PDB file of C-alpha atoms in Angstrom:
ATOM      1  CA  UNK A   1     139.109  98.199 154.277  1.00 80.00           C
ATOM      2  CA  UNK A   2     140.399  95.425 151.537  1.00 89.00           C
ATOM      3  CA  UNK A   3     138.429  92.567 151.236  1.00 91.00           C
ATOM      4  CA  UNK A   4     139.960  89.401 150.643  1.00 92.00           C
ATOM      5  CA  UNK A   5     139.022  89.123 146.758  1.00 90.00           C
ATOM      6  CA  UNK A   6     140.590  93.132 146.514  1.00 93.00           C
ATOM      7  CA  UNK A   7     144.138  91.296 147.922  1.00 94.00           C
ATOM      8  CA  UNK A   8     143.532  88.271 145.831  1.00 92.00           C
ATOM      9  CA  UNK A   9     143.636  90.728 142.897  1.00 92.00           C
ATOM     10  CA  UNK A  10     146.861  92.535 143.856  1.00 94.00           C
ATOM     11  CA  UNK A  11     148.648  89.271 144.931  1.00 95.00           C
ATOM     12  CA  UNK A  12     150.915  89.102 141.637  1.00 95.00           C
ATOM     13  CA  UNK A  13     151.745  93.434 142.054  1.00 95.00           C
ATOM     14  CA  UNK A  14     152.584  93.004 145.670  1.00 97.00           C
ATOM     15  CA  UNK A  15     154.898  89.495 145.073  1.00 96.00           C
ATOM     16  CA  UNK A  16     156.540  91.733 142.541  1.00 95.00           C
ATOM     17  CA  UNK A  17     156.471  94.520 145.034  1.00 94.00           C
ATOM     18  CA  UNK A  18     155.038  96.618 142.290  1.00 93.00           C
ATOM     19  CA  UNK A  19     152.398  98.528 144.298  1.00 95.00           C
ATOM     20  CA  UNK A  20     152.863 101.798 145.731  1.00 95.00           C
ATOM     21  CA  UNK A  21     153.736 102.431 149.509  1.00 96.00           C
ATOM     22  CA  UNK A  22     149.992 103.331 150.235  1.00 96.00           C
ATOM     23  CA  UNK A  23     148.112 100.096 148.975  1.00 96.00           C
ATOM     24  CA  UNK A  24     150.979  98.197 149.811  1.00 96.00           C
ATOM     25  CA  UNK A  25     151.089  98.756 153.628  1.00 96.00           C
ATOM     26  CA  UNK A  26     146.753  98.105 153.118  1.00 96.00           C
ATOM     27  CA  UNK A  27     147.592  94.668 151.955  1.00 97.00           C
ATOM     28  CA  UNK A  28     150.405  94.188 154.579  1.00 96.00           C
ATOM     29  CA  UNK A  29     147.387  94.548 157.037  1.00 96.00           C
ATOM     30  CA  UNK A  30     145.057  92.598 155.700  1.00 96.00           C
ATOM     31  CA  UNK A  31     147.395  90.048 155.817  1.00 95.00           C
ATOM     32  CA  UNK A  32     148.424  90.646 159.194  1.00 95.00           C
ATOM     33  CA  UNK A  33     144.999  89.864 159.975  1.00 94.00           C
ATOM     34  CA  UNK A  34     143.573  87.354 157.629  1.00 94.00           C
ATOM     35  CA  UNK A  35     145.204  83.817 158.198  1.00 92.00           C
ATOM     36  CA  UNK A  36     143.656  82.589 154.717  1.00 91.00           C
ATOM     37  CA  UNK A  37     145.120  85.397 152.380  1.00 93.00           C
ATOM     38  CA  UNK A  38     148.704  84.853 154.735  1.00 93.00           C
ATOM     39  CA  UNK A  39     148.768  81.260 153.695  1.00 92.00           C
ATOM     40  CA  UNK A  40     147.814  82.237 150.058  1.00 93.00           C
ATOM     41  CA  UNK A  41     150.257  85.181 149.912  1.00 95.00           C
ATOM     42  CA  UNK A  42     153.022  82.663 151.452  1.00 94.00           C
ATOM     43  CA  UNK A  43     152.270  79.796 149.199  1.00 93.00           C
ATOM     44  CA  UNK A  44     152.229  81.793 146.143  1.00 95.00           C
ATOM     45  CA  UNK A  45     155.322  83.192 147.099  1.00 95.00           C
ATOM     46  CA  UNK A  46     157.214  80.004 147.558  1.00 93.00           C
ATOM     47  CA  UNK A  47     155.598  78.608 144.117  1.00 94.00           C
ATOM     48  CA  UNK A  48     157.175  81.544 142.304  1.00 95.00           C
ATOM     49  CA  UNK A  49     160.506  80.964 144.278  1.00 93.00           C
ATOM     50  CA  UNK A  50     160.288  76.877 143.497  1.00 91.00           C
ATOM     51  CA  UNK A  51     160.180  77.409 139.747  1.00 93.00           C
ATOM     52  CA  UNK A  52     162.728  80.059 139.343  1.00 88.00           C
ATOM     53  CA  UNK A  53     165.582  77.528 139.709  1.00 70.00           C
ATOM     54  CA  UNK A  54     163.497  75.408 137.409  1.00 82.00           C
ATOM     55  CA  UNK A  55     166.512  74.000 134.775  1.00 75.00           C
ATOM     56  CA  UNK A  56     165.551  73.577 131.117  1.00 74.00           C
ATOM     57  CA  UNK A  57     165.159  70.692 128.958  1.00 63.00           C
ATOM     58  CA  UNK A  58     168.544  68.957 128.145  1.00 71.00           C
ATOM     59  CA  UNK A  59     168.264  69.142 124.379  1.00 87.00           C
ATOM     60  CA  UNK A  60     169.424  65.839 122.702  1.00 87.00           C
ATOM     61  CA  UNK A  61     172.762  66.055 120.771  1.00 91.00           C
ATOM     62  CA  UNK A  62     170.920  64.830 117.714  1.00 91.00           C
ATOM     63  CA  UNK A  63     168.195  67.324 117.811  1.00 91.00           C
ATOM     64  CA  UNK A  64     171.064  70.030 118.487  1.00 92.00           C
ATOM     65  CA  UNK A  65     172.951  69.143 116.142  1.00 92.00           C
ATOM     66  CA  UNK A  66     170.576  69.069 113.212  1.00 92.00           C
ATOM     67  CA  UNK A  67     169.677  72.202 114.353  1.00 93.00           C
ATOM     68  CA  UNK A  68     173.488  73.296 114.123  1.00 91.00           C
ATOM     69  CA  UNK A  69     173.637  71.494 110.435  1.00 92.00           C
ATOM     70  CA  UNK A  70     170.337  73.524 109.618  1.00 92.00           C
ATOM     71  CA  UNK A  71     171.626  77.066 110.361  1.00 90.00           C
ATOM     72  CA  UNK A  72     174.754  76.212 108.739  1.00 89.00           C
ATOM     73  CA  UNK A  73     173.356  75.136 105.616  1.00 90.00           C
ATOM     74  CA  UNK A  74     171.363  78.523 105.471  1.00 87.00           C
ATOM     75  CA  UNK A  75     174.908  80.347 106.042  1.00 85.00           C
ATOM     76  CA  UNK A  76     176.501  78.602 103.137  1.00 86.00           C
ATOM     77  CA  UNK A  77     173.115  79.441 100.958  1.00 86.00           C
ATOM     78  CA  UNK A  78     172.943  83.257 102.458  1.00 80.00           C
ATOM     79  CA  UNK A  79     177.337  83.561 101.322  1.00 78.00           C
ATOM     80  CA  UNK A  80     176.487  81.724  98.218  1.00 82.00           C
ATOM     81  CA  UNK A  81     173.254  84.170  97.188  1.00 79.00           C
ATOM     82  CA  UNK A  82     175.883  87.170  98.704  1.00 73.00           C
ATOM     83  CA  UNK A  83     178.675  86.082  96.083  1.00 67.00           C
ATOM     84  CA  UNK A  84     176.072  85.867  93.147  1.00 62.00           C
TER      85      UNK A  84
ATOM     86  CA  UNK B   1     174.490  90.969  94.653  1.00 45.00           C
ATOM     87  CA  UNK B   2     176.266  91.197  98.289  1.00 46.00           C
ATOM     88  CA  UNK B   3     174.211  93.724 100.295  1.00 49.00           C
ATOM     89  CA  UNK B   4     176.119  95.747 103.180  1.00 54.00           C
ATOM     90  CA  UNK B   5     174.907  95.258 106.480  1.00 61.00           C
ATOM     91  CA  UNK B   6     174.514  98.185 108.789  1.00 61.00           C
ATOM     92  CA  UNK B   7     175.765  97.620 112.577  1.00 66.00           C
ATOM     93  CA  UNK B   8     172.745  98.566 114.489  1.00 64.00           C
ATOM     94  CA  UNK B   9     173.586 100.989 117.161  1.00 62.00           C
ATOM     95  CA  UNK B  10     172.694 100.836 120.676  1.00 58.00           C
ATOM     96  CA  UNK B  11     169.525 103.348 120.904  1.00 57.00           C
ATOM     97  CA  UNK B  12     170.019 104.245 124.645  1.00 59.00           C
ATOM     98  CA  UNK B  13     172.388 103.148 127.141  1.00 69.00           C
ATOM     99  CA  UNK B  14     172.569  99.478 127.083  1.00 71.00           C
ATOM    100  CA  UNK B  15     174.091  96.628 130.575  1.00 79.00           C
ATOM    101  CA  UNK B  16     177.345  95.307 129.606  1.00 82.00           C
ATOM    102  CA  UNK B  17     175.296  92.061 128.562  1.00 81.00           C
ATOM    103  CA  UNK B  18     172.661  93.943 126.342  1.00 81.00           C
ATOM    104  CA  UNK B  19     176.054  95.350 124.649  1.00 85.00           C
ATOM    105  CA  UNK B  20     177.663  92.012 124.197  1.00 89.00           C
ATOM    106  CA  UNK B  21     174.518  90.779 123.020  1.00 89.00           C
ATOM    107  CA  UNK B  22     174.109  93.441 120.179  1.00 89.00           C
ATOM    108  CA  UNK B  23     177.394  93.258 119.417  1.00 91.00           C
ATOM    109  CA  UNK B  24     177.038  89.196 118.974  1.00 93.00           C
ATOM    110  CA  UNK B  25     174.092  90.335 116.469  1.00 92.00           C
ATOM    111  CA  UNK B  26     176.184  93.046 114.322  1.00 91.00           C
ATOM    112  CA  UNK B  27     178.599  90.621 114.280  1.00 92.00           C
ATOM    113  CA  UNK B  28     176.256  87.643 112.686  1.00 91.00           C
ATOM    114  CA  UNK B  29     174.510  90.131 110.455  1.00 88.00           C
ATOM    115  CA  UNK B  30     178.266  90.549 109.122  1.00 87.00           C
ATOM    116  CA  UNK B  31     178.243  86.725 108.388  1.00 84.00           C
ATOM    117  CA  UNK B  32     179.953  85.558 111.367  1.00 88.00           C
ATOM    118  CA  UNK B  33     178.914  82.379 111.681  1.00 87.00           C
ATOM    119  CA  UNK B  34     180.554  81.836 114.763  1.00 92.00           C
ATOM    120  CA  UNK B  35     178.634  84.768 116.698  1.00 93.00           C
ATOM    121  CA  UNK B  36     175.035  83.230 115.865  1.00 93.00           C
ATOM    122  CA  UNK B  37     176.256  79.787 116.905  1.00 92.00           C
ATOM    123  CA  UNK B  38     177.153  81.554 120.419  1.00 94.00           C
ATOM    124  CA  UNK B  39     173.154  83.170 120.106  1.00 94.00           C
ATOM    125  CA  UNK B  40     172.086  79.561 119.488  1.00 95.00           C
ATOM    126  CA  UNK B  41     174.219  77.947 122.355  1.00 93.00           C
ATOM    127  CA  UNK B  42     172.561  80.448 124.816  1.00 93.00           C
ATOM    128  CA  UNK B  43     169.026  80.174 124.144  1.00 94.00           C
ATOM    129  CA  UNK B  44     168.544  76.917 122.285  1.00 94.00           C
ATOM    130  CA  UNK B  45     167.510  75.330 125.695  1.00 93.00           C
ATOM    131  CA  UNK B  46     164.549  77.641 126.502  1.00 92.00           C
ATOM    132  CA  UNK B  47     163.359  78.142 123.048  1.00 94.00           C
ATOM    133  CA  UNK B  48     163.008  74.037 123.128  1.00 93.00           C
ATOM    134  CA  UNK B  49     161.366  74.866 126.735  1.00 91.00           C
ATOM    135  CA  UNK B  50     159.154  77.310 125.477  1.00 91.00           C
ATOM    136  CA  UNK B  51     158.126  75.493 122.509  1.00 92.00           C
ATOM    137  CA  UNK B  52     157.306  71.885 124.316  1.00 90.00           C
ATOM    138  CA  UNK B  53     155.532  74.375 127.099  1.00 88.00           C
ATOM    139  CA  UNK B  54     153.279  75.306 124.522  1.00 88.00           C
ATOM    140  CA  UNK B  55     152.764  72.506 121.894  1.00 89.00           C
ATOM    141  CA  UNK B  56     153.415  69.805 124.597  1.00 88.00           C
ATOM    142  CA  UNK B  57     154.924  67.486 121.729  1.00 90.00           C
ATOM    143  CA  UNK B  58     158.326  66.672 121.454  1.00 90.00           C
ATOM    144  CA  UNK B  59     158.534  66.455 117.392  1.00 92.00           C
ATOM    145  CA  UNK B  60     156.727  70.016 116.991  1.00 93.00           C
ATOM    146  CA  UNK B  61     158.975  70.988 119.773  1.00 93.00           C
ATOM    147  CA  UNK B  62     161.713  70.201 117.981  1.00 94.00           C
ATOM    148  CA  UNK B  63     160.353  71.773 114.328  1.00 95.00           C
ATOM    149  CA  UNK B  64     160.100  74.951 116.403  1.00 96.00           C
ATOM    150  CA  UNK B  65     163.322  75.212 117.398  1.00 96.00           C
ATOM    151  CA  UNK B  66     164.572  74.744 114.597  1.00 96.00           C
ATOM    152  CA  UNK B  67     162.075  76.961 112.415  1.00 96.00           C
ATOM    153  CA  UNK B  68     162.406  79.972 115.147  1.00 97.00           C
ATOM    154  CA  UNK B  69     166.636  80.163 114.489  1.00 96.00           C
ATOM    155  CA  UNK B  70     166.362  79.940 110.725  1.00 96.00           C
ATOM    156  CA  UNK B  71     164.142  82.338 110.546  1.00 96.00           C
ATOM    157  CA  UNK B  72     165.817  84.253 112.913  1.00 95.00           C
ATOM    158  CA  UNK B  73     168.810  84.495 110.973  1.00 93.00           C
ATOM    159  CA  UNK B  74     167.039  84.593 107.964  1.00 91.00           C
ATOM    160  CA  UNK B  75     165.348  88.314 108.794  1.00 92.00           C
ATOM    161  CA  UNK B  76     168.404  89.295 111.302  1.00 91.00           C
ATOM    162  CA  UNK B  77     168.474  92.273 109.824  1.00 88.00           C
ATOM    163  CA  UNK B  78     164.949  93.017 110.639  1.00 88.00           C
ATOM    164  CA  UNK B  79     165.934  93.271 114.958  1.00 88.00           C
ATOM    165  CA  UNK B  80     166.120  96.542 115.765  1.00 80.00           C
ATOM    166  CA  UNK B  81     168.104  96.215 118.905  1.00 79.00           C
ATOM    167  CA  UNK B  82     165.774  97.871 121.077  1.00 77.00           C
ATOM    168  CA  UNK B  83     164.719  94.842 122.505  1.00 80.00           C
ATOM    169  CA  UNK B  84     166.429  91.834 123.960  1.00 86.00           C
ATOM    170  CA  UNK B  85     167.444  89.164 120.812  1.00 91.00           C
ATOM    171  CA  UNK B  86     165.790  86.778 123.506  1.00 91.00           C
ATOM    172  CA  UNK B  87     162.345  88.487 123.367  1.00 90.00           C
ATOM    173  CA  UNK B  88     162.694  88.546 119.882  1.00 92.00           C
ATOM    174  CA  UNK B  89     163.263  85.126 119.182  1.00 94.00           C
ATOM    175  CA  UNK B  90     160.883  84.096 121.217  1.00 94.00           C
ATOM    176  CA  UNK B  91     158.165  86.063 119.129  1.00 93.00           C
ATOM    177  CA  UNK B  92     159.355  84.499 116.699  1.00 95.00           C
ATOM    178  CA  UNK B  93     159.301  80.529 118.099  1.00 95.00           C
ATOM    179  CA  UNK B  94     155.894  81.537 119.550  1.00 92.00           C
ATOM    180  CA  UNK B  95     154.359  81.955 116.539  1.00 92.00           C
ATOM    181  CA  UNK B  96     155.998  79.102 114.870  1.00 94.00           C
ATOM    182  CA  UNK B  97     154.496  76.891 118.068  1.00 92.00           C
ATOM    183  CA  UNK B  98     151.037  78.538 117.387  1.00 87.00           C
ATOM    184  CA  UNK B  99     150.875  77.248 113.916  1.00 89.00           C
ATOM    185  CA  UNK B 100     151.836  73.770 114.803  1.00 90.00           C
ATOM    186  CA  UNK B 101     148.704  73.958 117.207  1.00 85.00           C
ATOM    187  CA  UNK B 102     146.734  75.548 114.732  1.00 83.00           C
ATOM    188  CA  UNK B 103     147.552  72.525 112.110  1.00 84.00           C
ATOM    189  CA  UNK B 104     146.862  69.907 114.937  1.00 80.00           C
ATOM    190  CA  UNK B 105     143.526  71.544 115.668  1.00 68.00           C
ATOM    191  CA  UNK B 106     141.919  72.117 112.721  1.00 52.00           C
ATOM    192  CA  UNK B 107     138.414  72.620 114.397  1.00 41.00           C
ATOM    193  CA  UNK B 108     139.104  75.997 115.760  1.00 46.00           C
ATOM    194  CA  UNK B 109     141.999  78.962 115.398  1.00 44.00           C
ATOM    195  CA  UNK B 110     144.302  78.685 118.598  1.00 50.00           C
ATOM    196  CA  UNK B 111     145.915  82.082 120.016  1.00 56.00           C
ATOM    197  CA  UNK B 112     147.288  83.476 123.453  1.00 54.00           C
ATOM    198  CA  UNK B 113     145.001  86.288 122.922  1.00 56.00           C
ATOM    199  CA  UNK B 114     141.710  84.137 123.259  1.00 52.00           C
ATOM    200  CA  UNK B 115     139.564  85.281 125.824  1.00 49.00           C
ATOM    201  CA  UNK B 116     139.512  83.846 129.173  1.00 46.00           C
ATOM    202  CA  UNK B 117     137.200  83.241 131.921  1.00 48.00           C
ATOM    203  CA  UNK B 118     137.631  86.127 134.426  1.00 47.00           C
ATOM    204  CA  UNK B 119     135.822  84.281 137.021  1.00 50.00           C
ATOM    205  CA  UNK B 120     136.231  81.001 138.096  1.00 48.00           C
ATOM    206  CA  UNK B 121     139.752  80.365 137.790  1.00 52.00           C
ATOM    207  CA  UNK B 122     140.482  82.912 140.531  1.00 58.00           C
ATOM    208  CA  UNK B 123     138.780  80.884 142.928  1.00 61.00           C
ATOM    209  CA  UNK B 124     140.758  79.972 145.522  1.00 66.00           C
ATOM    210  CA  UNK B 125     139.800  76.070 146.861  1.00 67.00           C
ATOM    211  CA  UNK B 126     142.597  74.939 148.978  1.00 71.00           C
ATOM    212  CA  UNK B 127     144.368  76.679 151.564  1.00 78.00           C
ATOM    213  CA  UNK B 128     147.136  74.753 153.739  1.00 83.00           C
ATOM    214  CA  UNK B 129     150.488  75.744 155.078  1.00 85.00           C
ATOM    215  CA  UNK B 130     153.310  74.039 153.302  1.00 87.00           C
ATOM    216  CA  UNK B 131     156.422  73.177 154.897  1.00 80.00           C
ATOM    217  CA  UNK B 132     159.591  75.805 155.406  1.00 78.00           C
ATOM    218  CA  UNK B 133     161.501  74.006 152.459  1.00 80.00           C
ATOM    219  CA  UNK B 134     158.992  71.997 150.437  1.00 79.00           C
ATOM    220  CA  UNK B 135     161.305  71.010 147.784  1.00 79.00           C
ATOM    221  CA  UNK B 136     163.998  69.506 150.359  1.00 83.00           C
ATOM    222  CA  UNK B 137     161.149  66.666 150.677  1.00 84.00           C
ATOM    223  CA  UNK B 138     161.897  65.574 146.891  1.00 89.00           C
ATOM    224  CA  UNK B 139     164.931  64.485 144.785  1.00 88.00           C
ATOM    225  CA  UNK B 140     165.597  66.943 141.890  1.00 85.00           C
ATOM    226  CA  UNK B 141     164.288  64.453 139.100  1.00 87.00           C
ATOM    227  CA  UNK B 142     160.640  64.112 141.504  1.00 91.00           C
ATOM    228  CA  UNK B 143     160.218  67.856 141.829  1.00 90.00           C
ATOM    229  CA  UNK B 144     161.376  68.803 138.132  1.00 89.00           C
ATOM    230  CA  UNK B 145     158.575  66.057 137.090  1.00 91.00           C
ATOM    231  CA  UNK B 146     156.465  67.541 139.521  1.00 93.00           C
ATOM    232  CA  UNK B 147     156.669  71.162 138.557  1.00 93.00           C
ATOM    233  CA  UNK B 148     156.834  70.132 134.865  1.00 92.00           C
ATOM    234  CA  UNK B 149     153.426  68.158 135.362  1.00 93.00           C
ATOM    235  CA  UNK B 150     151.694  71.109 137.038  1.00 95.00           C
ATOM    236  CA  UNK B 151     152.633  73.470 134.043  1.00 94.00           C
ATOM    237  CA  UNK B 152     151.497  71.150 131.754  1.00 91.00           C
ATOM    238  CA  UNK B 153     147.790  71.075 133.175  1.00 92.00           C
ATOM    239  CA  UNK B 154     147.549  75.100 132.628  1.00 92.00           C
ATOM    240  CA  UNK B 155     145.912  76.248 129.388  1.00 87.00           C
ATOM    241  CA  UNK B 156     148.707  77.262 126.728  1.00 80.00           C
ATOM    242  CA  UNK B 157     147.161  80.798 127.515  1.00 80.00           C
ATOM    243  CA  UNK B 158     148.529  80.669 130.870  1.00 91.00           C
ATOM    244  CA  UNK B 159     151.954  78.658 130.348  1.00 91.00           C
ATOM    245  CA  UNK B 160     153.563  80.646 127.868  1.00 91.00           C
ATOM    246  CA  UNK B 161     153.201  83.470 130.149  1.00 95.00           C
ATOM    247  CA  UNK B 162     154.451  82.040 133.245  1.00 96.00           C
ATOM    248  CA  UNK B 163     157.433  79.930 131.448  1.00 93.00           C
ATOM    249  CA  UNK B 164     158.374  83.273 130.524  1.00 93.00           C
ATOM    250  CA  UNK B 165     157.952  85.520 133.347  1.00 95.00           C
ATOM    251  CA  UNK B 166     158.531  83.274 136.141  1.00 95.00           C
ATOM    252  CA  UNK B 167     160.934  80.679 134.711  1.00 92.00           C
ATOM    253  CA  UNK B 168     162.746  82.530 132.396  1.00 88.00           C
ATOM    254  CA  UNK B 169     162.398  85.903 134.357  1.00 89.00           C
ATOM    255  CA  UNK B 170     161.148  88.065 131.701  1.00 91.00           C
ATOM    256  CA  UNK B 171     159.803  91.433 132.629  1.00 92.00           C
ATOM    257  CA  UNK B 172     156.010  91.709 132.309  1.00 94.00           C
ATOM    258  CA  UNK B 173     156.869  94.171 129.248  1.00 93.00           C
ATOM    259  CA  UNK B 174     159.289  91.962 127.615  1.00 91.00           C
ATOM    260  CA  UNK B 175     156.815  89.173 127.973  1.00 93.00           C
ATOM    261  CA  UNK B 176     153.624  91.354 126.553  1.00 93.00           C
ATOM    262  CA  UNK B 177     156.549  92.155 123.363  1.00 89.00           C
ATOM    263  CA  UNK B 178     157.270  88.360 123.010  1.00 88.00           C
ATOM    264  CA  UNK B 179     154.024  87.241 123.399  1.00 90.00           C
ATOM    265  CA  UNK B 180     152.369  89.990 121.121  1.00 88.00           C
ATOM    266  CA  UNK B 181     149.832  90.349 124.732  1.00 92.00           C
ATOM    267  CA  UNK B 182     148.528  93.703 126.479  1.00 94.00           C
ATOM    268  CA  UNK B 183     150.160  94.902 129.901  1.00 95.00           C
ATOM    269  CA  UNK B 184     146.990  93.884 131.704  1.00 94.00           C
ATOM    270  CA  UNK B 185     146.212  90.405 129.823  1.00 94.00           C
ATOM    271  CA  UNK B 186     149.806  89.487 130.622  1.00 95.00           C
ATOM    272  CA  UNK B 187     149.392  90.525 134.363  1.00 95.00           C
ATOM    273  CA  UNK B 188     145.727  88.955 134.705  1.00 93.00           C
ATOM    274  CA  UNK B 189     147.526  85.763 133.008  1.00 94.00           C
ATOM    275  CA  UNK B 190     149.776  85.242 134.973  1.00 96.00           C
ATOM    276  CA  UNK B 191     147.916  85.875 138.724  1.00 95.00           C
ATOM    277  CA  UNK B 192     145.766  82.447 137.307  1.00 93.00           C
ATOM    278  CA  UNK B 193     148.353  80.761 136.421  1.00 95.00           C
ATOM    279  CA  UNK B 194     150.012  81.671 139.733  1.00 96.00           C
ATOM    280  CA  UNK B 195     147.383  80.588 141.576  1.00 94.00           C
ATOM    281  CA  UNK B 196     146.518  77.372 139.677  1.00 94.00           C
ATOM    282  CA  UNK B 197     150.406  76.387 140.291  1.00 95.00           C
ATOM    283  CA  UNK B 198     149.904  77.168 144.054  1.00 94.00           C
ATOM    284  CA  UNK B 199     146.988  75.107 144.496  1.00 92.00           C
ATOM    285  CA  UNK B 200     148.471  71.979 142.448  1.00 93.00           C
ATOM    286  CA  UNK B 201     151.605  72.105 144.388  1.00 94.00           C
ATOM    287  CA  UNK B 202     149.778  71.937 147.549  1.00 92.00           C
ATOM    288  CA  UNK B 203     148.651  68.478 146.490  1.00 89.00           C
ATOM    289  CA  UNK B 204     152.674  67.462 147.186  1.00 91.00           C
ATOM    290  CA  UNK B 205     153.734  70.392 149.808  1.00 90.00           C
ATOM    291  CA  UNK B 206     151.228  71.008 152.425  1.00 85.00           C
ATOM    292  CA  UNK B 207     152.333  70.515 155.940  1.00 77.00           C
ATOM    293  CA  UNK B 208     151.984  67.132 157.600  1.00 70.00           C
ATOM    294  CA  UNK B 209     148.312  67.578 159.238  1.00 62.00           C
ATOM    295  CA  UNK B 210     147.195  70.495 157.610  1.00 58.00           C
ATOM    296  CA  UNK B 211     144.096  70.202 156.481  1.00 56.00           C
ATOM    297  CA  UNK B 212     143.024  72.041 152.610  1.00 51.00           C
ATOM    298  CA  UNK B 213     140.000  73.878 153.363  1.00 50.00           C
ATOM    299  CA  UNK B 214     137.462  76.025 150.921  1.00 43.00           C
ATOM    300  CA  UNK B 215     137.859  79.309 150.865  1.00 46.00           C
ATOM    301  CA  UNK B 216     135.813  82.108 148.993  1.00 44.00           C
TER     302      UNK B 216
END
């Protein structure tokens, strides 16, 4: 019989549905009967899910394009050194 | 004197993408400027991410960024194509983040590898339904400042590893390569950080009359 701190444990495996059949149809009971580790399990589930569509930081042009100037300045140095 | 770059080759079978990807490489190894700019384009956005996940300053941010693609293309011929360019670089910018943390804390050596406590941070202390769609409730500029704000209060321990697995959808093997981690620190990493997210975000989407109760 899992305990609630054994499921707390396998939460992440059994979001990523990375457990085997065996301890995966234990925690589908103890979920089935605990109304805590349900909410948990559920609530984790939909925090994972909320930042997956999470969009990055828009990168100012200026910062992006210094970058661009950097990297192109190492080309020219990298052909240059290559010619030598 | 011009040394001769050697294409790497695939070393087992490789997703159209992966191919693409290697080929993009092979061809910026070559001196094709135009195939790292398309390596840049792709990942600039979550290298920047990654970096102001774990510095959490905008300037170092942006001298990560910018130190993770020179270098990049400075040792290009040093990625063996066995692993993503993505997980590479991002070894690469998490290093470069790491030192800028290291310089701004000069009392004591930062790294993701520090040891953590295995206790408390597992405790679970609020439990309450949230609603079906919790981020209907918010426009997209409230929940991104939201979810932004709750990864920000994690230790940099935990961050990295979630930006990368959950955010950037890493495999928990691609994100113990990047991250230089074990299997099981990135696992046990990332169940906290889970679960610290969970119970911050409960603050904003708990069901109307639900009440947050201790638990365990």
């Amino acid at each position: 019989m899992l305990t609630c701190k054994d499921f707390l444990a396998e939460l992440s495996d059994f979001l990523d549905e990375k457990t085997d059949a065996e301890l995966r149809a234990k925690l589908e009971r103890h979920i089935a009967e605990c109304p805590n580790c349900w909410v948990i399990c559920d609530t984790t589930r939909k925090t994972i899910s909320v930042y997956k569509g999470m969009k990055c930081y828009p990168i100012p042009d200026e910062v992006h394009s210094r970058l661009l100037a950097a990297v192109e300045r190492k080309m020219e140095a990298k052909k240059a050194a290559g010619k030598a | 004197m011009a040394t001769e770059s050697v294409p790497i080759a695939a070393p087992f079978e490789l997703s159209p993408e992966a191919k693409e990807e290697l080929e993009l490489v092979n061809r910026a190894r070559e001196g094709d400027a135009t195939a790292f700019s398309t390596l840049l384009n792709r990942y600039e956005g979550k290298i920047f991410r990654l970096a102001m996940n774990i510095t959490q300053n905008r300037e170092d941010a942006e001298d990560v960024l910018q130190e993770a693609f020179l270098k990049a293309y400075e040792h290009l011929d040093q990625f063996q194509g066995n692993s993503k360019f993505y997980t590479w670089i991002v070894r690469i910018a998490v290093n470069q983040a790491l030192m800028k943390l290291r310089k701004r804390k000069t009392d004591r050596s930062v790294s993701l590898d520090e040891q953590i406590d295995t206790g408390e941070d597992t405790v679970v202390r609020e439990i309450a339904s949230w609603d079906p769609d919790p981020e209907q409730q918010f426009s997209q500029d409230e929940l991104h400042t939201i979810l932004q704000e709750a990864v920000d209060e994690l230790a940099p321990i935990y961050r990295a590893v979630f930006v990368l697995r959950d955010v950037d959808g890493l495999s928990t093997e691609e994100t113990a390569e990047a991250l230089g981690l074990s299997i099981p620190a990135v696992k046990s990493r990332l169940l906290r950080a889970r679960l610290q997210l969970r119970e911050k975000l409960t603050r904003f989407f708990k069901r109307k009359g639900d009440n947050a109760f201790a638990y365990m």
